[in-house]
PDB file of C-alpha atoms in Angstrom:
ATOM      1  CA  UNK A1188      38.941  18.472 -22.765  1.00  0.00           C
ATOM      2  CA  UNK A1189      39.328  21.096 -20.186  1.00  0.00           C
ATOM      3  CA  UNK A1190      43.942  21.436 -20.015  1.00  0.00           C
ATOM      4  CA  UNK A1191      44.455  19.988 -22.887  1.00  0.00           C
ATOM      5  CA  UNK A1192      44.518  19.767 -26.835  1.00  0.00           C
ATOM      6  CA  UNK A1193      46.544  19.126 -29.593  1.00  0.00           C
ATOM      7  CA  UNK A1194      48.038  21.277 -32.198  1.00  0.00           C
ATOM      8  CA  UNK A1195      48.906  20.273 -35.908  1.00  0.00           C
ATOM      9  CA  UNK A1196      51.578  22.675 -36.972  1.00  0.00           C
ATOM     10  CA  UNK A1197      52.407  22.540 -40.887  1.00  0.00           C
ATOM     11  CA  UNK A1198      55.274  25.189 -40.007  1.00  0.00           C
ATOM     12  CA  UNK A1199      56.878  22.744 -37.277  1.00  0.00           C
ATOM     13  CA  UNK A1200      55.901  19.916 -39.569  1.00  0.00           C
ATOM     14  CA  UNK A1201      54.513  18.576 -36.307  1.00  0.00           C
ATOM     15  CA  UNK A1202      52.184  17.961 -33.346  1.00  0.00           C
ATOM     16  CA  UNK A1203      52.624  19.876 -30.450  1.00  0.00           C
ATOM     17  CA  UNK A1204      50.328  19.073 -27.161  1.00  0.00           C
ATOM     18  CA  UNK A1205      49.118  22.324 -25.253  1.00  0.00           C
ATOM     19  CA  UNK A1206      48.457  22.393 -21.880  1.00  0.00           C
ATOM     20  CA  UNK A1207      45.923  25.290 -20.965  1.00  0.00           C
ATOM     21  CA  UNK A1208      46.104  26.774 -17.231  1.00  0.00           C
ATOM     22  CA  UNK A1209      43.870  29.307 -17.979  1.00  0.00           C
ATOM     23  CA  UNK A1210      40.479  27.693 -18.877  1.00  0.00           C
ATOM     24  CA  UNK A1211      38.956  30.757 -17.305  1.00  0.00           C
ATOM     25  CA  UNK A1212      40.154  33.265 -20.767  1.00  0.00           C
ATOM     26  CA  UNK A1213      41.622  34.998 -17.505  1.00  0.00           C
ATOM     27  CA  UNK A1214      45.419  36.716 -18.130  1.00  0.00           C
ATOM     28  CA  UNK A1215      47.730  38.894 -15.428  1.00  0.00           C
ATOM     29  CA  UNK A1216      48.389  40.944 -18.636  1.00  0.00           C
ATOM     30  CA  UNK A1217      46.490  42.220 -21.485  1.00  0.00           C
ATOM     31  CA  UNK A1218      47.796  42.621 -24.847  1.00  0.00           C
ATOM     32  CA  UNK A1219      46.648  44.629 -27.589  1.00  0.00           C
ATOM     33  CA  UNK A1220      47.415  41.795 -30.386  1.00  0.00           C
ATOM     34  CA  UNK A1221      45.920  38.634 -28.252  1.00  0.00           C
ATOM     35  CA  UNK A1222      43.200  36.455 -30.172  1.00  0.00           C
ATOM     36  CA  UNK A1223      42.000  34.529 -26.695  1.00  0.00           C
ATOM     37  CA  UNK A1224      38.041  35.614 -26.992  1.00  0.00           C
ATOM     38  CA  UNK A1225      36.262  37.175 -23.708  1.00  0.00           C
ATOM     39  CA  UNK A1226      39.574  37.743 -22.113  1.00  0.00           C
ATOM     40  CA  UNK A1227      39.562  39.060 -18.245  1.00  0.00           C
ATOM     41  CA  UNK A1228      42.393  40.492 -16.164  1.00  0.00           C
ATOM     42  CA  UNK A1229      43.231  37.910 -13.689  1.00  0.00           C
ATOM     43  CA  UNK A1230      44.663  34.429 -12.994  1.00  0.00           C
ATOM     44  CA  UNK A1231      44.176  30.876 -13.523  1.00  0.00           C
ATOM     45  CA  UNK A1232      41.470  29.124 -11.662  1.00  0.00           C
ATOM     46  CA  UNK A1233      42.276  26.185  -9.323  1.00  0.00           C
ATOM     47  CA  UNK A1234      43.619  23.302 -11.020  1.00  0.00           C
ATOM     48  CA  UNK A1235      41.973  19.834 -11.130  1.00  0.00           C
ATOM     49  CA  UNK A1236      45.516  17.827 -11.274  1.00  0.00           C
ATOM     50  CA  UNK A1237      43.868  14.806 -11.524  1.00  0.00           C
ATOM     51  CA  UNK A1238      41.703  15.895 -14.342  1.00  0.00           C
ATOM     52  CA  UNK A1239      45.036  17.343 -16.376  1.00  0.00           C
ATOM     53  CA  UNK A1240      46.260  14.084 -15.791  1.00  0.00           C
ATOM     54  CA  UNK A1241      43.496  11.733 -17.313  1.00  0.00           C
ATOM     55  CA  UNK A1242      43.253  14.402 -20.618  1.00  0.00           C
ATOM     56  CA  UNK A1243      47.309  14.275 -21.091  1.00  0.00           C
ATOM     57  CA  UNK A1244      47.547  10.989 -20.711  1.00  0.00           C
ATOM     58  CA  UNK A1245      44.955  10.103 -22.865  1.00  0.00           C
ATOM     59  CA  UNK A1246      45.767  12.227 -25.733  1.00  0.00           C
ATOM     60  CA  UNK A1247      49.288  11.046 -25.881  1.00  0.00           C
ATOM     61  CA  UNK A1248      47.816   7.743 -25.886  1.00  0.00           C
ATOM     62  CA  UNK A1249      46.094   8.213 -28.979  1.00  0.00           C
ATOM     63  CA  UNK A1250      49.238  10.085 -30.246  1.00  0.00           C
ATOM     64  CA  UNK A1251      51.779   7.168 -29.191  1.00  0.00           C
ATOM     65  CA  UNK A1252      50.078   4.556 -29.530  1.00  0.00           C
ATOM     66  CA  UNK A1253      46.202   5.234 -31.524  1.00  0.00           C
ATOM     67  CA  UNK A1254      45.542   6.345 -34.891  1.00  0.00           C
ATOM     68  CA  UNK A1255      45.618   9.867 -33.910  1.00  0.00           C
ATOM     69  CA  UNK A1256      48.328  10.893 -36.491  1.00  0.00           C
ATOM     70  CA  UNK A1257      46.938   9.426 -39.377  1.00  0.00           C
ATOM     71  CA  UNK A1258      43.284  10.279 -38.710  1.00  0.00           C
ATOM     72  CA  UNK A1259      44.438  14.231 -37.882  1.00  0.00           C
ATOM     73  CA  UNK A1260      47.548  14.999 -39.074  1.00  0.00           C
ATOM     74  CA  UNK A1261      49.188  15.252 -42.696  1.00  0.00           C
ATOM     75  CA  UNK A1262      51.852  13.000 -43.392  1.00  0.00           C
ATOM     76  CA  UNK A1263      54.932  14.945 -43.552  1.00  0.00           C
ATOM     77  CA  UNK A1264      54.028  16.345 -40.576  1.00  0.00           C
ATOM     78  CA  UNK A1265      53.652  13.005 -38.445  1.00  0.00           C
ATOM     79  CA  UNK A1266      56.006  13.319 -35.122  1.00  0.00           C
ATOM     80  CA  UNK A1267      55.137  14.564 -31.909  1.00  0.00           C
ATOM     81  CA  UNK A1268      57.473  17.956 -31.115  1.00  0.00           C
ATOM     82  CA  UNK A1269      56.726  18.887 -28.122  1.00  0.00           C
ATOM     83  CA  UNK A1270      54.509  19.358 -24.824  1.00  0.00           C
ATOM     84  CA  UNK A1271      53.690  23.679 -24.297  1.00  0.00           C
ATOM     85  CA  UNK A1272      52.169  25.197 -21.538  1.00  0.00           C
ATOM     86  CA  UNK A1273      50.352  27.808 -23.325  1.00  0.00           C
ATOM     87  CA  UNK A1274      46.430  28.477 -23.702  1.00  0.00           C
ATOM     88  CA  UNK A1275      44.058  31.240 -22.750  1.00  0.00           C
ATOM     89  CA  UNK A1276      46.262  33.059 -20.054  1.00  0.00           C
ATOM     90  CA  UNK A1277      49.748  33.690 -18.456  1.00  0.00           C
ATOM     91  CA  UNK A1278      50.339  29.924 -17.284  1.00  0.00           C
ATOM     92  CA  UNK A1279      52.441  30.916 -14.088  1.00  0.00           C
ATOM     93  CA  UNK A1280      50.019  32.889 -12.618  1.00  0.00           C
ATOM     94  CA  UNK A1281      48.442  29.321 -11.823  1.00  0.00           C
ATOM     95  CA  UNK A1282      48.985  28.341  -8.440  1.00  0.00           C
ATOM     96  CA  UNK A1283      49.270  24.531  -9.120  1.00  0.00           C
ATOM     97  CA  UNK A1284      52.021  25.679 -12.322  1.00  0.00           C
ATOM     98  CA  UNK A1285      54.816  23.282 -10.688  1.00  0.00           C
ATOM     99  CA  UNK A1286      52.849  20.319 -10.011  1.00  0.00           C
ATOM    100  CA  UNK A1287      51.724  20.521 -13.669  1.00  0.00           C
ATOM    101  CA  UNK A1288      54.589  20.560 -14.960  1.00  0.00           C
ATOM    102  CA  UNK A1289      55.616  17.749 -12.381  1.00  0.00           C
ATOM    103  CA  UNK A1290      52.117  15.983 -14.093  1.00  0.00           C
ATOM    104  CA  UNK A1291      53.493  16.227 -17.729  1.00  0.00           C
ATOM    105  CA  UNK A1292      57.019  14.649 -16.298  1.00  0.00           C
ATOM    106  CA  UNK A1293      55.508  11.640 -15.193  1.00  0.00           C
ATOM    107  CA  UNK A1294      53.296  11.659 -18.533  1.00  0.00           C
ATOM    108  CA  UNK A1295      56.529  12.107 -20.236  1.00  0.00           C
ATOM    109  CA  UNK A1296      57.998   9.018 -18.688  1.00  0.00           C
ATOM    110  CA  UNK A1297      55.039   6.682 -19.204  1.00  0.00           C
ATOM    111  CA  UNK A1298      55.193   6.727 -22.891  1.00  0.00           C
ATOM    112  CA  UNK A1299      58.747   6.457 -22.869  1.00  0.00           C
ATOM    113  CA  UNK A1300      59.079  10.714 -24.137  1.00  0.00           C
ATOM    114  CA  UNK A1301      61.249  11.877 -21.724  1.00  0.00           C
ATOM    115  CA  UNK A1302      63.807  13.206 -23.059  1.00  0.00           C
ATOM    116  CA  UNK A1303      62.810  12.642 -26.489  1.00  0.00           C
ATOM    117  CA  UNK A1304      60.624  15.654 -26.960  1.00  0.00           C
ATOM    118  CA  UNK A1305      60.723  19.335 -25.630  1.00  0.00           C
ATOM    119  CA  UNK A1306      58.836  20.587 -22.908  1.00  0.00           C
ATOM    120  CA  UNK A1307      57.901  24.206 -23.755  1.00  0.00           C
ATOM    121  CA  UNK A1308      56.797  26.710 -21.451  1.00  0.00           C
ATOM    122  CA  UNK A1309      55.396  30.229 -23.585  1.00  0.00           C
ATOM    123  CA  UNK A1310      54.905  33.307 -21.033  1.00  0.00           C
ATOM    124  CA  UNK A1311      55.349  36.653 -20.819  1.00  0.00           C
ATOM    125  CA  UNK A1312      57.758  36.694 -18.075  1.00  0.00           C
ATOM    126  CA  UNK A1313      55.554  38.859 -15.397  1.00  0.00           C
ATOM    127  CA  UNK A1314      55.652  36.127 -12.635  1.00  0.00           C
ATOM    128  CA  UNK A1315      59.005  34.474 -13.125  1.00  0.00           C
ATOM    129  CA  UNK A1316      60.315  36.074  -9.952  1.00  0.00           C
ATOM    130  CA  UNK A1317      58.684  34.111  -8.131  1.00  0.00           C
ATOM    131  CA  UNK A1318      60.190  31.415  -5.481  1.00  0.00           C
ATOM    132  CA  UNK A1319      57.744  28.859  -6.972  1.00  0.00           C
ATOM    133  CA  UNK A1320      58.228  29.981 -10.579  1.00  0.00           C
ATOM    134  CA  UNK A1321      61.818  29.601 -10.425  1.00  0.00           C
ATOM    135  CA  UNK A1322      61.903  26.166  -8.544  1.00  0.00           C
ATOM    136  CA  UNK A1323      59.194  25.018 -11.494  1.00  0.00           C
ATOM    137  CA  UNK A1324      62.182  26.812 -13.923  1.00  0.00           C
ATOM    138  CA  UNK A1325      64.783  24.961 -12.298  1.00  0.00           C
ATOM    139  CA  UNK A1326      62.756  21.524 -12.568  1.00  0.00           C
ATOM    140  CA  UNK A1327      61.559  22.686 -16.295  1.00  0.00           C
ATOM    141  CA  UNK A1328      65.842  22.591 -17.021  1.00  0.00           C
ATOM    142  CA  UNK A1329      65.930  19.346 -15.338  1.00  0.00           C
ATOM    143  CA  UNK A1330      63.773  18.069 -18.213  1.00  0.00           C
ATOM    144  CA  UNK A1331      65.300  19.980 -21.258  1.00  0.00           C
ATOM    145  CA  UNK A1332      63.053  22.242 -21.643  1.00  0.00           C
ATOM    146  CA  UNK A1333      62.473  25.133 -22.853  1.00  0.00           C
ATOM    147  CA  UNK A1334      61.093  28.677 -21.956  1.00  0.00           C
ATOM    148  CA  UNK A1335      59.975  31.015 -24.859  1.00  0.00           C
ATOM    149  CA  UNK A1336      59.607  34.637 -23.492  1.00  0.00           C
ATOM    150  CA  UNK A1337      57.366  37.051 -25.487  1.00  0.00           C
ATOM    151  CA  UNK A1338      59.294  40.644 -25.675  1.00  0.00           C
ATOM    152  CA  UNK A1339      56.654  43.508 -26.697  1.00  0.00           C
ATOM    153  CA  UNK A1340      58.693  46.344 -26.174  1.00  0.00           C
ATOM    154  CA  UNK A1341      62.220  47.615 -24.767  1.00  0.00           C
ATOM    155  CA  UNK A1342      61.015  50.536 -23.126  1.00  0.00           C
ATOM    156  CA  UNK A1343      58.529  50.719 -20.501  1.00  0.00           C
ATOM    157  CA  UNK A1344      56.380  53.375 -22.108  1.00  0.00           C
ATOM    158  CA  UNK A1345      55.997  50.534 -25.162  1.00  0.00           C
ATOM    159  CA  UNK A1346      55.301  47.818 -22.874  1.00  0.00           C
ATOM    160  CA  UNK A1347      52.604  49.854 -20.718  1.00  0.00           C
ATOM    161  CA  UNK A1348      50.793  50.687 -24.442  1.00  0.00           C
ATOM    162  CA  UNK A1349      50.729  46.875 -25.613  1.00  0.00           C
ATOM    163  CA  UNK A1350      50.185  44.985 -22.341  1.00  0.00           C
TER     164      UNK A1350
END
């Protein structure tokens, strides 16, 4: 899969699906401390929607309704927790961020998730004044979710050194 993948989390006790923008390793920032291999200063590639929508919909069809959990996961940890954009890269630096978001909404409501499970958005906060960031933030509330902002530093002298 290209977007997306799943992640077993024995801390969570849970199975969070991650939806990866950045296929590309390609990041607006670049932090001392980040693990992504071959990273590149840049931005998320184009977006194949239609793509992200066959690999969502088919994992959480193996996590609703397959075996998934039982053939991957350990049993106190069986329950889905949430959907995260995450990945390789700063997800809002992709172009196509609100319609995947508007993609995981309509995954949400197929297998009957909406509003049972978080959506999560993890970024570092470098893009979220822009108009189409915040109408994606606005339409990420709409659906209970969540964003988790990573602070690095409170000065900007600290933030210039890590990022």
């Amino acid at each position: 899969m290209t977007y997306v993948y799943p992640v077993v989390s024995r801390r969570a006790k849970g199975v969070s699906v991650g939806i990866n923008l950045n296929p590309n390793n390609a990041c607006n920032w670049r932090c001392v401390y980040c693990q992504v291999p071959d990273l590149v200063r840049g931005k998320a590639p184009p977006i194949d929607l239609e793509q992200l929508r066959e690999e969502l919909n088919a994992l959480l069809a193996d996590v609703v309704e397959g075996d998934f959990m039982t053939r991957q996961v350990p049993e106190g940890s069986r329950r889905l927790n949430d959907v995260a954009f995450s990945g390789n890269g700063e997800p809002t630096t992709s172009p196509e961020f609100p319609a995947a978001l508007e993609v995981v909404a309509e995954a949400l409501e197929r297998f009957e998730l909406l509003g049972q499970i978080k959506v999560v958005l993890i970024s570092n906060g470098s893009m979220h004044g822009q108009a189409r960031v915040q109408e994606a933030l606005s339409r990420l509330a709409e659906l209970n979710g969540e964003v988790w902002f990573k602070l690095d530093s409170a000065t900007q002298e600290g933030l210039a050194a890590t990022n």
